[in-house]
Amino acid sequence: MAKIVPVDNGSKRDVVIKSAAAMFRDKGFAATSMRDIAEQLGVEAPSLYNHITSKKEILGEICFGVAKMFIANLKEVESSSSSVLNKIESIIRFHISMMVEEYKSVYISDHEWKHLPEPYLIDFKNQRRNYRSKLAALLQKGIDKGEVNPVNPHVAVLTILSAIGGIDNWQRSSKKIDRKTLEENMVKLLIDGLKK
Amino acid sequence: MAKIVPVDNGSKRDVVIKSAAAMFRDKGFAATSMRDIAEQLGVEAPSLYNHITSKKEILGEICFGVAKMFIANLKEVESSSSSVLNKIESIIRFHISMMVEEYKSVYISDHEWKHLPEPYLIDFKNQRRNYRSKLAALLQKGIDKGEVNPVNPHVAVLTILSAIGGIDNWQRSSKKIDRKTLEENMVKLLIDGLKK
DNA sequence: CCTACCGATCGGTAGG
DNA sequence: CCTACCGATCGGTAGG
């Protein structure tokens, strides 16, 4: 579970993880059996263990892989020279992109992390709390500079991240709204609000 | 599964459902066993079947019970004489209240409904889609009247409901922010946006 | 990559 | 409400 590999290097191991991710997202981690994953790949369940060591390891790869990407993006944005509001918008857009392009993995890291075994569970929760704290601090800076509406930064982080996480829901639907419309409207709503 | 009873009439059946809801929310529907629920109530698993007929029936009671409350609230708000923006704010506040007071059941109806068996699954998804369509229509009316920022109404519904659904996350945390702060700040953010 | 298989646990029933 | 129990399925191992 410790090893984090690139998402798409094409190894059989990654194929197994990608396939598992799709099923974990559709049926949930607990309701997906190793036999389900094997069947989708056209092999028998025991064969999967040549590539991974346990079902929970797959979950760990997915959750920590997603966390790593968000943390890396945040670091990059933090070191840029934009205004705070632009930094926040950039982070929002990155989250939206991730939810559009990698929604299966992101959904799992949003909702199925609770099935991680210790000590990975505590590690994941810490990374998550730390990430949100940094976002809240950034928002606070924006408030102090007068760029951001004075609002509780922790509530703002919760609101922003949850709103974006809901794109999973759009992915499940018939997708009549295109990606650009989704992104621009969600950004506008979060930045400018409902009221005209 | 068809019968919808008041949430708190104190019958043993409701105690079973409440207890199950708490565990479904913490561990997920699939990972919660009937023996888990029984143990929490101090009885043996087979005894539960004197009050319910299946594990899936419990899930149905929770999901449809929550749906019923939101639909009833929407009907009430729709028939009031407020401005559209006030109606929307009222619906937002109702969702927040539900997420604060009945977050276990609401979380399950938000995330565990996928484990409903047919024909309940299709029924639930239809109710959900219908509810969101009505909200989108209300938003469109607000836009037409010039009360609401011109924004794609379906994206707005997704954003609002998902943001509120994230309160579950706050419930899982140490809850250092009080309920009033949470509600007022989230409403402010959704109505007025991040930008000052 | 497979077959054969294990112990554990599952939802639920029978019968009282 | 209980004990006793069922067939199914689970994650995973042995051994090749």
PDB file of N, CA, C and O in Angstrom, chain A residues 85 88 92 139 143 147-163 186-195, chain B residues 89 92-93 96 149 159-160 163-164 181-196:
ATOM      1  N   LEU A  85      -7.525  35.222  -4.499  1.00  0.00           N
ATOM      2  CA  LEU A  85      -8.771  34.786  -5.140  1.00  0.00           C
ATOM      3  C   LEU A  85      -8.484  33.953  -6.387  1.00  0.00           C
ATOM      4  O   LEU A  85      -9.154  32.951  -6.648  1.00  0.00           O
ATOM      5  N   ILE A  88      -7.398  30.528  -5.312  1.00  0.00           N
ATOM      6  CA  ILE A  88      -8.551  29.722  -4.904  1.00  0.00           C
ATOM      7  C   ILE A  88      -9.316  29.229  -6.137  1.00  0.00           C
ATOM      8  O   ILE A  88      -9.689  28.058  -6.217  1.00  0.00           O
ATOM      9  N   ILE A  92     -10.024  25.405  -7.227  1.00  0.00           N
ATOM     10  CA  ILE A  92     -11.379  24.944  -7.537  1.00  0.00           C
ATOM     11  C   ILE A  92     -11.411  24.279  -8.913  1.00  0.00           C
ATOM     12  O   ILE A  92     -11.961  23.189  -9.089  1.00  0.00           O
ATOM     13  N   LEU A 139      -7.804  30.844   2.396  1.00  0.00           N
ATOM     14  CA  LEU A 139      -9.037  31.640   2.392  1.00  0.00           C
ATOM     15  C   LEU A 139      -8.948  32.777   3.407  1.00  0.00           C
ATOM     16  O   LEU A 139      -9.359  33.915   3.137  1.00  0.00           O
ATOM     17  N   ILE A 143      -9.389  36.796   2.944  1.00  0.00           N
ATOM     18  CA  ILE A 143     -10.295  37.632   3.730  1.00  0.00           C
ATOM     19  C   ILE A 143      -9.531  38.817   4.318  1.00  0.00           C
ATOM     20  O   ILE A 143      -9.963  39.968   4.239  1.00  0.00           O
ATOM     21  N   GLU A 147      -9.920  40.435  -0.382  1.00  0.00           N
ATOM     22  CA  GLU A 147     -10.295  39.879  -1.690  1.00  0.00           C
ATOM     23  C   GLU A 147     -11.473  38.921  -1.584  1.00  0.00           C
ATOM     24  O   GLU A 147     -12.188  38.682  -2.554  1.00  0.00           O
ATOM     25  N   VAL A 148     -11.601  38.354  -0.399  1.00  0.00           N
ATOM     26  CA  VAL A 148     -12.617  37.322  -0.193  1.00  0.00           C
ATOM     27  C   VAL A 148     -13.636  37.802   0.833  1.00  0.00           C
ATOM     28  O   VAL A 148     -13.278  38.442   1.835  1.00  0.00           O
ATOM     29  N   ASN A 149     -14.898  37.509   0.546  1.00  0.00           N
ATOM     30  CA  ASN A 149     -16.003  37.791   1.449  1.00  0.00           C
ATOM     31  C   ASN A 149     -15.677  37.272   2.855  1.00  0.00           C
ATOM     32  O   ASN A 149     -15.209  36.142   2.987  1.00  0.00           O
ATOM     33  N   PRO A 150     -15.918  38.060   3.905  1.00  0.00           N
ATOM     34  CA  PRO A 150     -15.618  37.565   5.245  1.00  0.00           C
ATOM     35  C   PRO A 150     -16.578  36.445   5.626  1.00  0.00           C
ATOM     36  O   PRO A 150     -17.753  36.683   5.883  1.00  0.00           O
ATOM     37  N   VAL A 151     -16.074  35.238   5.624  1.00  0.00           N
ATOM     38  CA  VAL A 151     -16.895  34.055   5.871  1.00  0.00           C
ATOM     39  C   VAL A 151     -16.012  33.065   6.630  1.00  0.00           C
ATOM     40  O   VAL A 151     -14.787  33.095   6.496  1.00  0.00           O
ATOM     41  N   ASN A 152     -16.624  32.251   7.434  1.00  0.00           N
ATOM     42  CA  ASN A 152     -15.820  31.267   8.169  1.00  0.00           C
ATOM     43  C   ASN A 152     -15.055  30.387   7.179  1.00  0.00           C
ATOM     44  O   ASN A 152     -15.663  29.698   6.358  1.00  0.00           O
ATOM     45  N   PRO A 153     -13.715  30.397   7.246  1.00  0.00           N
ATOM     46  CA  PRO A 153     -12.942  29.684   6.222  1.00  0.00           C
ATOM     47  C   PRO A 153     -13.131  28.160   6.247  1.00  0.00           C
ATOM     48  O   PRO A 153     -13.044  27.518   5.202  1.00  0.00           O
ATOM     49  N   HIS A 154     -13.383  27.609   7.414  1.00  0.00           N
ATOM     50  CA  HIS A 154     -13.590  26.162   7.475  1.00  0.00           C
ATOM     51  C   HIS A 154     -14.917  25.765   6.822  1.00  0.00           C
ATOM     52  O   HIS A 154     -15.008  24.753   6.134  1.00  0.00           O
ATOM     53  N   VAL A 155     -15.916  26.586   7.034  1.00  0.00           N
ATOM     54  CA  VAL A 155     -17.207  26.328   6.382  1.00  0.00           C
ATOM     55  C   VAL A 155     -17.063  26.490   4.874  1.00  0.00           C
ATOM     56  O   VAL A 155     -17.623  25.716   4.092  1.00  0.00           O
ATOM     57  N   ALA A 156     -16.269  27.478   4.470  1.00  0.00           N
ATOM     58  CA  ALA A 156     -16.064  27.708   3.036  1.00  0.00           C
ATOM     59  C   ALA A 156     -15.376  26.512   2.386  1.00  0.00           C
ATOM     60  O   ALA A 156     -15.770  26.068   1.300  1.00  0.00           O
ATOM     61  N   VAL A 157     -14.354  25.984   3.049  1.00  0.00           N
ATOM     62  CA  VAL A 157     -13.648  24.822   2.499  1.00  0.00           C
ATOM     63  C   VAL A 157     -14.607  23.646   2.355  1.00  0.00           C
ATOM     64  O   VAL A 157     -14.662  22.965   1.318  1.00  0.00           O
ATOM     65  N   LEU A 158     -15.375  23.411   3.393  1.00  0.00           N
ATOM     66  CA  LEU A 158     -16.368  22.332   3.376  1.00  0.00           C
ATOM     67  C   LEU A 158     -17.330  22.508   2.211  1.00  0.00           C
ATOM     68  O   LEU A 158     -17.615  21.573   1.453  1.00  0.00           O
ATOM     69  N   THR A 159     -17.824  23.736   2.057  1.00  0.00           N
ATOM     70  CA  THR A 159     -18.807  24.027   1.014  1.00  0.00           C
ATOM     71  C   THR A 159     -18.225  23.823  -0.381  1.00  0.00           C
ATOM     72  O   THR A 159     -18.823  23.153  -1.225  1.00  0.00           O
ATOM     73  N   ILE A 160     -17.055  24.380  -0.586  1.00  0.00           N
ATOM     74  CA  ILE A 160     -16.413  24.282  -1.908  1.00  0.00           C
ATOM     75  C   ILE A 160     -16.111  22.829  -2.272  1.00  0.00           C
ATOM     76  O   ILE A 160     -16.496  22.348  -3.337  1.00  0.00           O
ATOM     77  N   LEU A 161     -15.431  22.132  -1.380  1.00  0.00           N
ATOM     78  CA  LEU A 161     -15.022  20.770  -1.716  1.00  0.00           C
ATOM     79  C   LEU A 161     -16.216  19.829  -1.866  1.00  0.00           C
ATOM     80  O   LEU A 161     -16.228  18.958  -2.747  1.00  0.00           O
ATOM     81  N   SER A 162     -17.212  20.008  -1.043  1.00  0.00           N
ATOM     82  CA  SER A 162     -18.396  19.150  -1.144  1.00  0.00           C
ATOM     83  C   SER A 162     -19.159  19.416  -2.425  1.00  0.00           C
ATOM     84  O   SER A 162     -19.642  18.492  -3.079  1.00  0.00           O
ATOM     85  N   ALA A 163     -19.293  20.691  -2.770  1.00  0.00           N
ATOM     86  CA  ALA A 163     -19.998  21.046  -4.002  1.00  0.00           C
ATOM     87  C   ALA A 163     -19.344  20.349  -5.186  1.00  0.00           C
ATOM     88  O   ALA A 163     -20.014  19.744  -6.029  1.00  0.00           O
ATOM     89  N   MET A 186     -20.226  26.293 -12.240  1.00  0.00           N
ATOM     90  CA  MET A 186     -19.927  25.992 -10.845  1.00  0.00           C
ATOM     91  C   MET A 186     -18.942  27.001 -10.268  1.00  0.00           C
ATOM     92  O   MET A 186     -19.109  27.472  -9.139  1.00  0.00           O
ATOM     93  N   VAL A 187     -17.932  27.353 -11.041  1.00  0.00           N
ATOM     94  CA  VAL A 187     -16.967  28.356 -10.588  1.00  0.00           C
ATOM     95  C   VAL A 187     -17.681  29.693 -10.332  1.00  0.00           C
ATOM     96  O   VAL A 187     -17.501  30.326  -9.290  1.00  0.00           O
ATOM     97  N   LYS A 188     -18.525  30.076 -11.270  1.00  0.00           N
ATOM     98  CA  LYS A 188     -19.250  31.342 -11.145  1.00  0.00           C
ATOM     99  C   LYS A 188     -20.103  31.369  -9.874  1.00  0.00           C
ATOM    100  O   LYS A 188     -20.144  32.356  -9.142  1.00  0.00           O
ATOM    101  N   LEU A 189     -20.772  30.258  -9.655  1.00  0.00           N
ATOM    102  CA  LEU A 189     -21.655  30.162  -8.495  1.00  0.00           C
ATOM    103  C   LEU A 189     -20.874  30.254  -7.195  1.00  0.00           C
ATOM    104  O   LEU A 189     -21.264  30.958  -6.253  1.00  0.00           O
ATOM    105  N   LEU A 190     -19.749  29.569  -7.138  1.00  0.00           N
ATOM    106  CA  LEU A 190     -18.963  29.585  -5.904  1.00  0.00           C
ATOM    107  C   LEU A 190     -18.308  30.946  -5.685  1.00  0.00           C
ATOM    108  O   LEU A 190     -18.209  31.418  -4.553  1.00  0.00           O
ATOM    109  N   ILE A 191     -17.890  31.596  -6.764  1.00  0.00           N
ATOM    110  CA  ILE A 191     -17.215  32.888  -6.642  1.00  0.00           C
ATOM    111  C   ILE A 191     -18.229  34.031  -6.466  1.00  0.00           C
ATOM    112  O   ILE A 191     -18.058  34.902  -5.606  1.00  0.00           O
ATOM    113  N   ASP A 192     -19.286  34.017  -7.263  1.00  0.00           N
ATOM    114  CA  ASP A 192     -20.226  35.147  -7.259  1.00  0.00           C
ATOM    115  C   ASP A 192     -21.525  34.914  -6.498  1.00  0.00           C
ATOM    116  O   ASP A 192     -22.263  35.870  -6.216  1.00  0.00           O
ATOM    117  N   GLY A 193     -21.860  33.668  -6.224  1.00  0.00           N
ATOM    118  CA  GLY A 193     -23.082  33.380  -5.474  1.00  0.00           C
ATOM    119  C   GLY A 193     -24.338  33.365  -6.322  1.00  0.00           C
ATOM    120  O   GLY A 193     -24.323  33.658  -7.511  1.00  0.00           O
ATOM    121  N   LEU A 194     -25.436  33.015  -5.649  1.00  0.00           N
ATOM    122  CA  LEU A 194     -26.725  32.912  -6.342  1.00  0.00           C
ATOM    123  C   LEU A 194     -27.353  34.265  -6.603  1.00  0.00           C
ATOM    124  O   LEU A 194     -27.995  34.486  -7.618  1.00  0.00           O
ATOM    125  N   LYS A 195     -27.183  35.164  -5.638  1.00  0.00           N
ATOM    126  CA  LYS A 195     -27.912  36.434  -5.719  1.00  0.00           C
ATOM    127  C   LYS A 195     -27.329  37.369  -6.766  1.00  0.00           C
ATOM    128  O   LYS A 195     -26.117  37.562  -6.842  1.00  0.00           O
TER     129      LYS A 195
ATOM    130  N   GLU B  89     -33.612  30.171  -0.471  1.00  0.00           N
ATOM    131  CA  GLU B  89     -32.909  30.217   0.815  1.00  0.00           C
ATOM    132  C   GLU B  89     -33.599  29.328   1.847  1.00  0.00           C
ATOM    133  O   GLU B  89     -32.945  28.640   2.629  1.00  0.00           O
ATOM    134  N   ILE B  92     -32.719  25.784   1.125  1.00  0.00           N
ATOM    135  CA  ILE B  92     -31.336  25.553   1.545  1.00  0.00           C
ATOM    136  C   ILE B  92     -31.272  25.358   3.062  1.00  0.00           C
ATOM    137  O   ILE B  92     -30.627  24.435   3.561  1.00  0.00           O
ATOM    138  N   ARG B  93     -31.982  26.217   3.787  1.00  0.00           N
ATOM    139  CA  ARG B  93     -31.948  26.103   5.251  1.00  0.00           C
ATOM    140  C   ARG B  93     -32.603  24.810   5.736  1.00  0.00           C
ATOM    141  O   ARG B  93     -32.159  24.220   6.723  1.00  0.00           O
ATOM    142  N   ILE B  96     -30.037  22.123   5.242  1.00  0.00           N
ATOM    143  CA  ILE B  96     -28.999  22.213   6.270  1.00  0.00           C
ATOM    144  C   ILE B  96     -29.514  21.666   7.602  1.00  0.00           C
ATOM    145  O   ILE B  96     -28.829  20.882   8.270  1.00  0.00           O
ATOM    146  N   ASN B 149     -28.758  35.217 -10.082  1.00  0.00           N
ATOM    147  CA  ASN B 149     -27.663  35.292 -11.043  1.00  0.00           C
ATOM    148  C   ASN B 149     -27.917  34.340 -12.213  1.00  0.00           C
ATOM    149  O   ASN B 149     -28.284  33.188 -11.981  1.00  0.00           O
ATOM    150  N   THR B 159     -24.687  21.951  -7.279  1.00  0.00           N
ATOM    151  CA  THR B 159     -23.746  22.639  -6.397  1.00  0.00           C
ATOM    152  C   THR B 159     -24.333  22.838  -5.003  1.00  0.00           C
ATOM    153  O   THR B 159     -23.691  22.522  -3.991  1.00  0.00           O
ATOM    154  N   ILE B 160     -25.549  23.317  -4.951  1.00  0.00           N
ATOM    155  CA  ILE B 160     -26.193  23.590  -3.658  1.00  0.00           C
ATOM    156  C   ILE B 160     -26.383  22.312  -2.847  1.00  0.00           C
ATOM    157  O   ILE B 160     -25.979  22.225  -1.684  1.00  0.00           O
ATOM    158  N   ALA B 163     -23.051  20.708  -1.767  1.00  0.00           N
ATOM    159  CA  ALA B 163     -22.394  21.486  -0.716  1.00  0.00           C
ATOM    160  C   ALA B 163     -22.999  21.141   0.637  1.00  0.00           C
ATOM    161  O   ALA B 163     -22.289  20.884   1.613  1.00  0.00           O
ATOM    162  N   ILE B 164     -24.320  21.104   0.687  1.00  0.00           N
ATOM    163  CA  ILE B 164     -25.005  20.818   1.942  1.00  0.00           C
ATOM    164  C   ILE B 164     -24.768  19.380   2.387  1.00  0.00           C
ATOM    165  O   ILE B 164     -24.570  19.101   3.570  1.00  0.00           O
ATOM    166  N   THR B 181     -23.169  29.024  13.220  1.00  0.00           N
ATOM    167  CA  THR B 181     -22.068  29.499  12.377  1.00  0.00           C
ATOM    168  C   THR B 181     -22.054  28.743  11.050  1.00  0.00           C
ATOM    169  O   THR B 181     -21.905  29.335   9.979  1.00  0.00           O
ATOM    170  N   LEU B 182     -22.190  27.441  11.162  1.00  0.00           N
ATOM    171  CA  LEU B 182     -22.211  26.602   9.961  1.00  0.00           C
ATOM    172  C   LEU B 182     -23.328  27.042   9.024  1.00  0.00           C
ATOM    173  O   LEU B 182     -23.105  27.320   7.844  1.00  0.00           O
ATOM    174  N   GLU B 183     -24.534  27.129   9.552  1.00  0.00           N
ATOM    175  CA  GLU B 183     -25.688  27.455   8.717  1.00  0.00           C
ATOM    176  C   GLU B 183     -25.570  28.845   8.083  1.00  0.00           C
ATOM    177  O   GLU B 183     -25.719  28.993   6.869  1.00  0.00           O
ATOM    178  N   GLU B 184     -25.270  29.846   8.904  1.00  0.00           N
ATOM    179  CA  GLU B 184     -25.229  31.215   8.369  1.00  0.00           C
ATOM    180  C   GLU B 184     -24.115  31.402   7.343  1.00  0.00           C
ATOM    181  O   GLU B 184     -24.296  32.072   6.329  1.00  0.00           O
ATOM    182  N   ASN B 185     -22.979  30.803   7.606  1.00  0.00           N
ATOM    183  CA  ASN B 185     -21.869  30.958   6.671  1.00  0.00           C
ATOM    184  C   ASN B 185     -22.096  30.207   5.362  1.00  0.00           C
ATOM    185  O   ASN B 185     -21.736  30.690   4.289  1.00  0.00           O
ATOM    186  N   MET B 186     -22.688  29.029   5.471  1.00  0.00           N
ATOM    187  CA  MET B 186     -22.943  28.277   4.242  1.00  0.00           C
ATOM    188  C   MET B 186     -24.002  28.972   3.389  1.00  0.00           C
ATOM    189  O   MET B 186     -23.858  29.085   2.163  1.00  0.00           O
ATOM    190  N   VAL B 187     -25.040  29.472   4.038  1.00  0.00           N
ATOM    191  CA  VAL B 187     -26.084  30.199   3.309  1.00  0.00           C
ATOM    192  C   VAL B 187     -25.478  31.434   2.649  1.00  0.00           C
ATOM    193  O   VAL B 187     -25.710  31.707   1.467  1.00  0.00           O
ATOM    194  N   LYS B 188     -24.690  32.161   3.407  1.00  0.00           N
ATOM    195  CA  LYS B 188     -24.070  33.376   2.878  1.00  0.00           C
ATOM    196  C   LYS B 188     -23.202  33.080   1.660  1.00  0.00           C
ATOM    197  O   LYS B 188     -23.231  33.782   0.648  1.00  0.00           O
ATOM    198  N   LEU B 189     -22.439  32.013   1.776  1.00  0.00           N
ATOM    199  CA  LEU B 189     -21.538  31.635   0.688  1.00  0.00           C
ATOM    200  C   LEU B 189     -22.307  31.257  -0.570  1.00  0.00           C
ATOM    201  O   LEU B 189     -21.963  31.665  -1.682  1.00  0.00           O
ATOM    202  N   LEU B 190     -23.360  30.490  -0.400  1.00  0.00           N
ATOM    203  CA  LEU B 190     -24.138  30.059  -1.564  1.00  0.00           C
ATOM    204  C   LEU B 190     -24.894  31.231  -2.189  1.00  0.00           C
ATOM    205  O   LEU B 190     -25.021  31.330  -3.403  1.00  0.00           O
ATOM    206  N   ILE B 191     -25.382  32.131  -1.347  1.00  0.00           N
ATOM    207  CA  ILE B 191     -26.161  33.269  -1.862  1.00  0.00           C
ATOM    208  C   ILE B 191     -25.240  34.374  -2.398  1.00  0.00           C
ATOM    209  O   ILE B 191     -25.479  34.925  -3.468  1.00  0.00           O
ATOM    210  N   ASP B 192     -24.197  34.703  -1.642  1.00  0.00           N
ATOM    211  CA  ASP B 192     -23.355  35.854  -2.012  1.00  0.00           C
ATOM    212  C   ASP B 192     -22.032  35.507  -2.682  1.00  0.00           C
ATOM    213  O   ASP B 192     -21.377  36.383  -3.258  1.00  0.00           O
ATOM    214  N   GLY B 193     -21.587  34.263  -2.566  1.00  0.00           N
ATOM    215  CA  GLY B 193     -20.347  33.853  -3.221  1.00  0.00           C
ATOM    216  C   GLY B 193     -19.103  34.204  -2.420  1.00  0.00           C
ATOM    217  O   GLY B 193     -19.160  34.848  -1.371  1.00  0.00           O
ATOM    218  N   LEU B 194     -17.978  33.759  -2.945  1.00  0.00           N
ATOM    219  CA  LEU B 194     -16.700  33.982  -2.273  1.00  0.00           C
ATOM    220  C   LEU B 194     -16.183  35.403  -2.465  1.00  0.00           C
ATOM    221  O   LEU B 194     -15.592  35.987  -1.563  1.00  0.00           O
ATOM    222  N   LYS B 195     -16.406  35.951  -3.658  1.00  0.00           N
ATOM    223  CA  LYS B 195     -15.784  37.236  -3.988  1.00  0.00           C
ATOM    224  C   LYS B 195     -16.458  38.400  -3.280  1.00  0.00           C
ATOM    225  O   LYS B 195     -17.676  38.506  -3.234  1.00  0.00           O
ATOM    226  N   LYS B 196     -15.627  39.263  -2.740  1.00  0.00           N
ATOM    227  CA  LYS B 196     -16.159  40.420  -2.029  1.00  0.00           C
ATOM    228  C   LYS B 196     -16.611  41.480  -3.029  1.00  0.00           C
ATOM    229  O   LYS B 196     -15.929  41.740  -4.009  1.00  0.00           O
TER     230      LYS B 196
END
